[in-house]
Coordinates of C-alpha atoms in Angstrom, one line a residue:
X1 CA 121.0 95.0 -11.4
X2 CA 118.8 91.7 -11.7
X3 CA 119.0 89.0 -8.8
X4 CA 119.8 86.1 -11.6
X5 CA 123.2 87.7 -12.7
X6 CA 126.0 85.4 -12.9
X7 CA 128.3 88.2 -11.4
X8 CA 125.9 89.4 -8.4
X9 CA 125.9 85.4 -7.6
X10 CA 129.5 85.3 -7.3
X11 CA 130.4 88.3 -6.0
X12 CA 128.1 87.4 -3.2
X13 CA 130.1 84.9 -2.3
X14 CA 132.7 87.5 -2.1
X15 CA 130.4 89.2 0.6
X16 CA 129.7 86.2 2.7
X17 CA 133.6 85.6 3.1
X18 CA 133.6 88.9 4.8
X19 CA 131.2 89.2 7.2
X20 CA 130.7 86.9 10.4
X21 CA 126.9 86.8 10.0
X22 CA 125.2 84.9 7.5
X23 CA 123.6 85.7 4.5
X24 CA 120.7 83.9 2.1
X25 CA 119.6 84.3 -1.8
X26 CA 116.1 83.6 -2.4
X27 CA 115.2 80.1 -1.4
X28 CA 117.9 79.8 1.2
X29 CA 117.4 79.3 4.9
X30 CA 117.3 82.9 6.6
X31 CA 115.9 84.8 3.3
X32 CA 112.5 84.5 5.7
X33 CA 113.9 87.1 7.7
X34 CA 113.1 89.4 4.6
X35 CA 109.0 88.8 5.8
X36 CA 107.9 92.1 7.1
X37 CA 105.0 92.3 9.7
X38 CA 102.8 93.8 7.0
X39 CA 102.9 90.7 4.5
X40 CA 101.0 93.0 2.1
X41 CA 103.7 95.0 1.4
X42 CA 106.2 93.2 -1.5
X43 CA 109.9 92.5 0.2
X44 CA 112.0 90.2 -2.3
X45 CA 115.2 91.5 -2.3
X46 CA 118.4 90.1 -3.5
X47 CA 119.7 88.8 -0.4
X48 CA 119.1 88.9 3.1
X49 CA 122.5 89.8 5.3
X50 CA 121.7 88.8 8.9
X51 CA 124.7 90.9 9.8
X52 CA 126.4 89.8 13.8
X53 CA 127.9 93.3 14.3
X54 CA 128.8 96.6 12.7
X55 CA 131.5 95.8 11.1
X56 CA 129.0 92.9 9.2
X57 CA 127.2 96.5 8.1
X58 CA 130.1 98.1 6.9
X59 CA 131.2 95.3 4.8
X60 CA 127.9 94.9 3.0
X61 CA 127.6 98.9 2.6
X62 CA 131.1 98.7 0.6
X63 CA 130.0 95.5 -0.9
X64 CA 127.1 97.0 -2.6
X65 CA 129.0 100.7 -3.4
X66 CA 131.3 98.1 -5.6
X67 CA 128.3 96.6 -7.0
X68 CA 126.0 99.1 -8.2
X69 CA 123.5 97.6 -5.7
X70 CA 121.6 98.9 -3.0
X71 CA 120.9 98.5 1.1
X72 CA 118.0 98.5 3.2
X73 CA 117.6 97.4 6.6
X74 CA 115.2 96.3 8.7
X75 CA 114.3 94.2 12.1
X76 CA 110.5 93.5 12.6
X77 CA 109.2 94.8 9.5
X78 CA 106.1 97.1 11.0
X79 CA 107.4 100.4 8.9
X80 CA 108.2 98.2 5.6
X81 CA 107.7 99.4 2.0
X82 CA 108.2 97.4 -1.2
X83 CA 111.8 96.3 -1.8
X84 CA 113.1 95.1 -5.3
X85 CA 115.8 92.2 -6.1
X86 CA 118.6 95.3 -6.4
X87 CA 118.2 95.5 -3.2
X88 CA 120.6 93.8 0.0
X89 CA 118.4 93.5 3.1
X90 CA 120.3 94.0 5.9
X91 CA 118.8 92.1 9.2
X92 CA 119.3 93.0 12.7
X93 CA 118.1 91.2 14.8
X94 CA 121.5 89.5 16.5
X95 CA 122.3 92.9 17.2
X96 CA 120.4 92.3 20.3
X97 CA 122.7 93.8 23.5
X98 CA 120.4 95.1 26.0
X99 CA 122.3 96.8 28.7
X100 CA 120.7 99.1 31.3
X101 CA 122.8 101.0 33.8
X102 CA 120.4 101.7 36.7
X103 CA 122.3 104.0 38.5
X104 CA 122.6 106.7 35.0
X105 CA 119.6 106.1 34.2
X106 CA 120.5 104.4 30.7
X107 CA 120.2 102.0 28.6
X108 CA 122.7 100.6 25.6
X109 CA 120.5 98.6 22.7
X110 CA 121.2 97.0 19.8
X111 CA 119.5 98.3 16.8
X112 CA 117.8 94.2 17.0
X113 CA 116.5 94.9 19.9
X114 CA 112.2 95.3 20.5
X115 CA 110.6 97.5 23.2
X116 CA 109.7 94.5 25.3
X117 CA 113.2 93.6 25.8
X118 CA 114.1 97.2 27.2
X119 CA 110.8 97.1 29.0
X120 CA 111.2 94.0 30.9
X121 CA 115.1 95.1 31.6
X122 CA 114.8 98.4 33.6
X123 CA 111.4 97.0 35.4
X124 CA 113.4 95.5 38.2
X125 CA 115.1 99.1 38.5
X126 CA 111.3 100.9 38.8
X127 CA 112.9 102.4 35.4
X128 CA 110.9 102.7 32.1
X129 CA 112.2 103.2 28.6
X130 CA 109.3 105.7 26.3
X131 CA 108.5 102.8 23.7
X132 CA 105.6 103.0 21.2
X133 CA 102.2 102.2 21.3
X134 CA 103.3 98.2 20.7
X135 CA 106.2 97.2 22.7
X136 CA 106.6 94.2 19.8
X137 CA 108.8 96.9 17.4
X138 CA 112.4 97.6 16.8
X139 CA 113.9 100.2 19.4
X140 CA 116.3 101.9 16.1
X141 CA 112.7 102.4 13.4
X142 CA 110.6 103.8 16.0
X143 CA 113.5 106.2 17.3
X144 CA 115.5 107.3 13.9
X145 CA 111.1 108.1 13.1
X146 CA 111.3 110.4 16.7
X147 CA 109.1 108.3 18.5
X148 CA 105.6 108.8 19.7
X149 CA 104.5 107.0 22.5
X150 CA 101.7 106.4 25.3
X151 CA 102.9 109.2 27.7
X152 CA 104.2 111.3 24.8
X153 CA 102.1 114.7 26.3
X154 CA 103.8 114.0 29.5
X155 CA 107.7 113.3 28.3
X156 CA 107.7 114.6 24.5
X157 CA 109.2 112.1 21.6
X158 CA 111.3 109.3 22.8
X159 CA 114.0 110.7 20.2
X160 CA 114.2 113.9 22.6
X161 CA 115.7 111.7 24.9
X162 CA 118.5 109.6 23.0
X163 CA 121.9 110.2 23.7
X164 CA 124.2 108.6 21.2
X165 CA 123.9 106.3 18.3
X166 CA 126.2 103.8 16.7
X167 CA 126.1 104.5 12.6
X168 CA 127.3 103.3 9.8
X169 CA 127.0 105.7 7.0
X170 CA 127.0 105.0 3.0
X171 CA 130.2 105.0 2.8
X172 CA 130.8 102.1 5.3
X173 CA 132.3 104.4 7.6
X174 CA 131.1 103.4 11.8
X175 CA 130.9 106.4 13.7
X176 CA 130.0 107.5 17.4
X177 CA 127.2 110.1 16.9
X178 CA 125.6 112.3 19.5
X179 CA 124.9 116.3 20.4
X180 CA 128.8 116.3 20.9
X181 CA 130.6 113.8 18.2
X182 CA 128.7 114.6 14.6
X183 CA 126.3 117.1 15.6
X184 CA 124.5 117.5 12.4
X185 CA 124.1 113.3 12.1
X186 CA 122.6 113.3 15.7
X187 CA 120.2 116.4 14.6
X188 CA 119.1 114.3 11.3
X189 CA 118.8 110.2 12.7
X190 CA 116.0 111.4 15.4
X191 CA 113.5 112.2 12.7
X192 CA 115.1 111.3 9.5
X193 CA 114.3 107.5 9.3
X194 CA 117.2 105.7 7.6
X195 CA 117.9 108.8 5.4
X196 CA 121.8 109.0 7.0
X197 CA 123.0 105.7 7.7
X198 CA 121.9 101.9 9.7
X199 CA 121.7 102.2 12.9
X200 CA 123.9 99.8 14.8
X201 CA 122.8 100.4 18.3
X202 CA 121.7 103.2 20.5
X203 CA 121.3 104.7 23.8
X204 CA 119.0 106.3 25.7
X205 CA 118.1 108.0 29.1
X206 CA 115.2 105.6 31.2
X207 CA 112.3 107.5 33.1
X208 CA 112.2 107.0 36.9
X209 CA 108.4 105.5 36.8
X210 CA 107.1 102.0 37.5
X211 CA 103.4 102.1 37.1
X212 CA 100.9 104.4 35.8
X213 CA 97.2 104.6 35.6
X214 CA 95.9 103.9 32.1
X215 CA 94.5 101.2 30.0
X216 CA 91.4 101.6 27.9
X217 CA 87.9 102.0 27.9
X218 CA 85.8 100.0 25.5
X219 CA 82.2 101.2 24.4
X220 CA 79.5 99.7 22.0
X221 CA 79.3 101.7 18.7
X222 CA 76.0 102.4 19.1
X223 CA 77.2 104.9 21.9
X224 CA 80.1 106.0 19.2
X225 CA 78.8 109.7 18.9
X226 CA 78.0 110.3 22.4
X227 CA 81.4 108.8 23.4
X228 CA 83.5 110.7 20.9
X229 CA 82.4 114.0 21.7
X230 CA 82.7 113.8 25.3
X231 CA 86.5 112.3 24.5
X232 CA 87.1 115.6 22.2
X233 CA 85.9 117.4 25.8
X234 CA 88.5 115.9 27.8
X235 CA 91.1 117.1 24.9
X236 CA 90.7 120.2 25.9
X237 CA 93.4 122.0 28.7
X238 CA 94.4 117.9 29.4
X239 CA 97.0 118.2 31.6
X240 CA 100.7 117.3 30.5
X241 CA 100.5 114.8 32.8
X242 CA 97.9 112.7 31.0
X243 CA 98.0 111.3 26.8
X244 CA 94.9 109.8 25.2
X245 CA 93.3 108.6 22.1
X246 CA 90.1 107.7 20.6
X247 CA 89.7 104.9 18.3
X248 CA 86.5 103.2 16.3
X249 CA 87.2 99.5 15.9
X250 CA 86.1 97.0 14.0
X251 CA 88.2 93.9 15.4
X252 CA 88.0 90.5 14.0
X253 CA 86.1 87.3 15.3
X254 CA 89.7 85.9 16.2
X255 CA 90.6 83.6 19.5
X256 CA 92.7 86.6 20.6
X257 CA 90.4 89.0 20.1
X258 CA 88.0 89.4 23.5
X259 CA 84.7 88.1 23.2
X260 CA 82.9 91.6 24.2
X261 CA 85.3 93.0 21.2
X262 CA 85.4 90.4 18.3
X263 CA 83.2 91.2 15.4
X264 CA 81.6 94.2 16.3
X265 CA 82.1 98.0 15.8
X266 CA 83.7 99.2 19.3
X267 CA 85.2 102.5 20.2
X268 CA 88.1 102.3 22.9
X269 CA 89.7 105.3 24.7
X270 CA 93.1 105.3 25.5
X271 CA 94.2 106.5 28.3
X272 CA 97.6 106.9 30.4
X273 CA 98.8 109.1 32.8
X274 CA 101.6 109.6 35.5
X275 CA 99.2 111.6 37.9
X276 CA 97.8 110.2 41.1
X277 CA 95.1 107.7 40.8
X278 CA 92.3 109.7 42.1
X279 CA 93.4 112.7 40.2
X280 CA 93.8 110.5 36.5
X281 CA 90.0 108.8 37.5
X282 CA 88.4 111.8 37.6
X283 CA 89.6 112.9 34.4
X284 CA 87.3 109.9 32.8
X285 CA 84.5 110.6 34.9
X286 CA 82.5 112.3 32.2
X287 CA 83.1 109.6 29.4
X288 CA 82.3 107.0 31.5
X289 CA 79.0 109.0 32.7
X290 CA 77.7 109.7 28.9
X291 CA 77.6 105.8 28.5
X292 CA 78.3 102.3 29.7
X293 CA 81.9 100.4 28.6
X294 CA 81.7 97.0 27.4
X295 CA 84.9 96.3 28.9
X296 CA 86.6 98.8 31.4
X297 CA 90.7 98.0 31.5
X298 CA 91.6 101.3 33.2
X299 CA 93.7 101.1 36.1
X300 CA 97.2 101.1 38.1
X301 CA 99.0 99.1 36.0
X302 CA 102.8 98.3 35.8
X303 CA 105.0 99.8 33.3
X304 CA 105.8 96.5 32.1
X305 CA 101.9 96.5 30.4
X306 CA 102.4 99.8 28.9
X307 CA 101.0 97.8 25.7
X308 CA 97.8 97.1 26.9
X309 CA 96.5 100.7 26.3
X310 CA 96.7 100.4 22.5
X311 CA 96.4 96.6 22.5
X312 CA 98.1 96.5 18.8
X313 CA 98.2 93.5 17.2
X314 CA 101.2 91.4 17.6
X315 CA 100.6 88.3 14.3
X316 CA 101.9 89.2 11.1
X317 CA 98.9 90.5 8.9
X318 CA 98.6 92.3 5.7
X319 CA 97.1 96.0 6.0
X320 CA 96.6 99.6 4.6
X321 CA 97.8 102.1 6.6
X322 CA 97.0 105.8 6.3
X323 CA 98.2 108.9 8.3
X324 CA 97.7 112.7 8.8
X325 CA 98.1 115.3 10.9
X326 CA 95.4 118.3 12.1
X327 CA 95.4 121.4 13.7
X328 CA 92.3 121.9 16.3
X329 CA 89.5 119.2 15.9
X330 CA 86.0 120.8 16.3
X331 CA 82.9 118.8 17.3
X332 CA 82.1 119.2 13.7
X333 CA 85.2 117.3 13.0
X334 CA 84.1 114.5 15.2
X335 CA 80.6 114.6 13.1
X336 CA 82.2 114.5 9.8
X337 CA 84.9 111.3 10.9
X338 CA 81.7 109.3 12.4
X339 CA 79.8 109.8 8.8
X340 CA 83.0 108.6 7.1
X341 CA 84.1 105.8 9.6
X342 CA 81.5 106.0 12.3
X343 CA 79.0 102.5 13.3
X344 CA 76.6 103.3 10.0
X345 CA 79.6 104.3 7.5
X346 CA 80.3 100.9 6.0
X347 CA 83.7 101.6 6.8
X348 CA 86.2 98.5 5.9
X349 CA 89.1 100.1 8.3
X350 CA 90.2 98.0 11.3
X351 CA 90.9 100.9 13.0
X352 CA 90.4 104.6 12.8
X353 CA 92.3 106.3 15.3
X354 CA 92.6 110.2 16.6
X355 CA 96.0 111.0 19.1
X356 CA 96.1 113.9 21.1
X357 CA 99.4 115.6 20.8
X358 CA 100.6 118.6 22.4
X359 CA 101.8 118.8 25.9
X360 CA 105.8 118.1 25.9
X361 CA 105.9 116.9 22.5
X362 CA 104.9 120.7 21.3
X363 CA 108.4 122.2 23.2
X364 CA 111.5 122.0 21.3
X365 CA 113.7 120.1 23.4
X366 CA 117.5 120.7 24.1
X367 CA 118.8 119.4 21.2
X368 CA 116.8 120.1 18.5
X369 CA 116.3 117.5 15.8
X370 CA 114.7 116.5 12.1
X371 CA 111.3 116.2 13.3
X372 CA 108.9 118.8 12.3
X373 CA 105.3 119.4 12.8
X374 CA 105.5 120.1 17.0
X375 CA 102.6 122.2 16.5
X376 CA 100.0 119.8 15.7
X377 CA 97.3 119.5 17.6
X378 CA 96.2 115.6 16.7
X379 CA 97.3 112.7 14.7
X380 CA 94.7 110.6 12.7
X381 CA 95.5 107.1 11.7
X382 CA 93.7 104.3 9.9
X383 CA 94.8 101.0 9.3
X384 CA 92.5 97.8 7.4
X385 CA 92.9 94.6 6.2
X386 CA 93.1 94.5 1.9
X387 CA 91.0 91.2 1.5
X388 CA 91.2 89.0 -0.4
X389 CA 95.1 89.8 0.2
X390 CA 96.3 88.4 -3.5
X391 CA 93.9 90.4 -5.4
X392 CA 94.2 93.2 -3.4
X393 CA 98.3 93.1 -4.0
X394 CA 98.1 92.3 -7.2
X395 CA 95.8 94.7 -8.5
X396 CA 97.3 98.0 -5.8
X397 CA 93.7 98.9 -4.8
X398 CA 91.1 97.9 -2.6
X399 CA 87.9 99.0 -0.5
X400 CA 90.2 99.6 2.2
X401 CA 92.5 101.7 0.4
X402 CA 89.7 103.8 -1.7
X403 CA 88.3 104.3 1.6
X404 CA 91.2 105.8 3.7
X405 CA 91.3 108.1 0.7
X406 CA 87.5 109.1 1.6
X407 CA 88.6 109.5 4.9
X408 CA 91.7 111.9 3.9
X409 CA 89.3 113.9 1.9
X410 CA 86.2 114.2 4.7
X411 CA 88.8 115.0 7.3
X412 CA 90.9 117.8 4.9
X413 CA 88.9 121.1 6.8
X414 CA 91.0 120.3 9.1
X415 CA 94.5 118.2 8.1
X416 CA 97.5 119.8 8.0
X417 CA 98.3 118.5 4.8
X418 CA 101.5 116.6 7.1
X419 CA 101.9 113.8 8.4
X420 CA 104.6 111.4 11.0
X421 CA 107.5 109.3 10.3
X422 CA 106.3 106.5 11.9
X423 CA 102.4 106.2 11.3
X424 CA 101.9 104.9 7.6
X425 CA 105.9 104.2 6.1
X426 CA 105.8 105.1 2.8
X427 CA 108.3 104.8 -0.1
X428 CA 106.1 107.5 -2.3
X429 CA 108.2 110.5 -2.6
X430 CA 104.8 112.4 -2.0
X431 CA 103.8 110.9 1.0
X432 CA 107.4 111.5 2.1
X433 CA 107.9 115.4 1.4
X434 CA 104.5 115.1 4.3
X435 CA 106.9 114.4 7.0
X436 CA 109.3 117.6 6.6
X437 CA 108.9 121.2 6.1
X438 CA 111.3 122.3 3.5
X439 CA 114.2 123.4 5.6
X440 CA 114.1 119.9 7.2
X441 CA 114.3 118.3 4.2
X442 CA 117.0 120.3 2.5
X443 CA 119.4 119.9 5.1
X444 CA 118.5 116.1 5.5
X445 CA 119.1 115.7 2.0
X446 CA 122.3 117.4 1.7
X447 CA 123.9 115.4 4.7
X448 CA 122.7 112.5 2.8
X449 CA 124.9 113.3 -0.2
X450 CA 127.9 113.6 1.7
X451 CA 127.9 110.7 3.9
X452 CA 126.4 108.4 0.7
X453 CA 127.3 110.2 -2.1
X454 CA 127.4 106.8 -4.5
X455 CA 123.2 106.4 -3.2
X456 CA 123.6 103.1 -1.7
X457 CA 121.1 104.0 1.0
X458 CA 118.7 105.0 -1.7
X459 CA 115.8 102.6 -1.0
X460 CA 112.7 103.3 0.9
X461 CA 111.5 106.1 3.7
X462 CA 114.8 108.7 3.0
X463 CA 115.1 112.0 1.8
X464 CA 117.4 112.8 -0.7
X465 CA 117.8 115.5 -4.1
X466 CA 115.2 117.7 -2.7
X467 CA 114.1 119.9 -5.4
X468 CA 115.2 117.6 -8.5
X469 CA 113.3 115.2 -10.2
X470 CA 110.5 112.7 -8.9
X471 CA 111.2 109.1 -9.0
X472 CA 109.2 106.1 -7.7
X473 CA 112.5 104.3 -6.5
X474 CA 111.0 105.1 -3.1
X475 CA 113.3 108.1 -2.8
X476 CA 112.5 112.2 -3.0
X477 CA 114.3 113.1 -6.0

């Protein structure tokens, strides 16, 4: 149903009588909030709800049932995928209660609540909440997408360790959800994106741990090959106690970009672990032996700067993002990604990263959940800049994106052919059917159709008519 009809117009007025947040049309102070993080990616929906509490949710869920419109929802706009003028935009970001019990161990959130918030909460408690690689996201997207984080070898995904979420479903209905209350809605939210409902807030066990030694080591690209193979040697038997990456960089000449960093290809190592400091050291002895960093940020550090080993960005920019999983990288691997991405490649990606997984992440944990794929040995990500950004929207293609498909196809020896939740949000039913095995994605879709059975909740990252026909409604049909 087009934004410019008469009876939308009014009925929104309807809306805005009901709910105790506000809520903007197009033009209209607040219809900002609809700007996602990724400023490529198209967001223009109908109206943007900036909903106060639940009950705000519900009211705009049954608002949009009567009006043959949809829902999405969103808080910092880092997972966001095209959204059309059918489409109500729920934001959350004065959901933002942040309440940490010390003595449980816990922590109550509001689905507008960012990492940083949670971090900087349980610090005074020597607690620690297992946020993503940026602390500047939404607690409820990185969780309902499982959650894979710094020290995710050493405590599994940070949706292993949730214990209840607020939900409102497709039918406006607010539930309690967790292993006990709605079983089979706590299975599907840690994994299943926003396939079952909004998230309204959340709760979640803290880790006893107030510093760890981590950080990153940066290199020079011309030692990029020398570097990356001995990184693909301290892969292999890691301890649990111990996550890392490898990424080639190519970061812009920008004022918050490091000097040693800015406008050259780099290749960091990412490192963080819970073991001793003489023990983790030792671990990076041989990298640091095969050549000399640029800039060494390694240490003890405090939990509260768990975002300096990734160092994402934390302005708004547009970008491509690509994402895949693989089994067991060989050095041969490592030779085919620098040819494709390496310092002579002519790559145009910002980043090319490659995440060692395993450890806990591998174990199913005591409740299991919607996330598949524990078997994986590595994740690879790129991410780059479409410039210019108005051709590069308008016309859907650019050297960044041709690219990351050149990538996909030099790394496919050894891609699983699957991919994360979280790393690359898609609306392409394609890209989605990547994130589940078919069992997953059965059961996710037919929980789907009970709690939404009028397809409000049809818009972006969800799984639903699994085995019918495609559509590019940003839906599995």
């Amino acid at each position: 149903m087009a934004f410019h009809s008469p009876t939308i117009h009014a009925d929104l007025d309807s809306l805005r009588s009901e709910i105790t947040g506000s809520l903007a049309l197009p033009g209209e102070p607040g219809y900002e909030l609809s700007t996602p993080w990724n400023v490529a990616v198209p967001v223009r929906p109908l109206a943007v709800v900036e909903v106060h509490d639940a009950r705000d949710v519900a009211s705009t869920v049954r608002y949009a049932a009567r009006a043959g419109v949809r829902v999405a929802v969103g808080r910092t706009g880092h997972g966001a995928v095209p959204i059309e003028d059918d489409v109500l935009f729920v934001h959350t970001g004065r959901l933002n209660s942040c309440v940490v019990d010390a003595e449980a161990r816990t922590a109550r959130l509001g689905a507008g609540v960012i990492w940083q918030d949670v971090v900087d909460a349980a610090a005074p408690h020597g607690l620690a909440p297992l946020c993503g690689s940026s602390t500047a996201v939404g607690v409820v997207g990185f969780l309902t997408g499982a959650g894979i984080g710094p020290l995710v070898r050493t405590f599994g995904l940070s949706s292993d360790h949730v214990r209840a979420f607020e939900l409102v479903t497709g039918e406006g209905d607010i539930l309690r959800v967790s292993a006990d209350q709605h079983a089979e809605l706590f299975w599907g939210l840690r994994g299943g994106k926003s396939t079952l409902g909004i998230v309204t807030s959340v709760e979640i066990d803290l880790m006893q741990l107030s510093h760890f030694y981590g950080g990153a080591l940066y290199f020079d690209g011309s030692d990029a090959a020398a570097v990356a193979h001995a990184w693909l040697d301290l892969c292999a038997d890691l301890p649990e106690h111990t996550s890392t990456s490898m990424a080639l960089l190519q970061l812009p000449s920008l004022p918050q970009v490091p000097p040693p960093l800015a406008g050259r290809f780099t290749v960091a190592i990412r490192f963080a672990s819970v073991a001793g400091p003489n023990e983790a050291e030792a671990l990076l002895t041989p990298i640091r032996g095969v050549a000399t960093p640029v800039v060494d940020a390694v240490g003890m550090l405090p939990y509260s700067a768990i975002g300096a080993v990734h160092a994402d960005p934390v302005d708004p920019m547009p970008s491509h993002e690509f994402s895949c999983l693989t089994g067991e990288l060989t050095h041969g691997a490592i030779d085919e990604l620098l040819t494709v991405a390496g310092p002579e490649s002519g790559s145009p990606q910002t980043v090319v990263e490659v995440r060692l997984l395993g450890g806990a992440l591998a174990r199913e944990p005591r409740h299991r959940s919607a996330f598949c794929h524990r078997d994986a040995a590595f994740t690879l990500f790129t991410a780059g800049v479409p410039l210019p950004v108005q051709r590069a929207i308008e016309a859907g293609v650019a050297p960044v994106v041709s690219h990351a498909g050149r990538v996909e196809q030099a790394m496919s020896p050894w891609s699983t052919g699957r991919s994360l939740p979280n790393f690359a949000s898609s609306a392409d039913p394609k890209r989605i059917a990547r994130m589940y095995d078919e069992d997953t994605a059965h059961w996710l879709s037919a929980l789907a159709e009970e709690h939404d059975p009028a397809g409000v909740l049809r818009v972006g990252p969800v799984v639903r008519d699994v085995g019918g026909a495609s559509s590019d409604r940003g839906v599995i049909m």
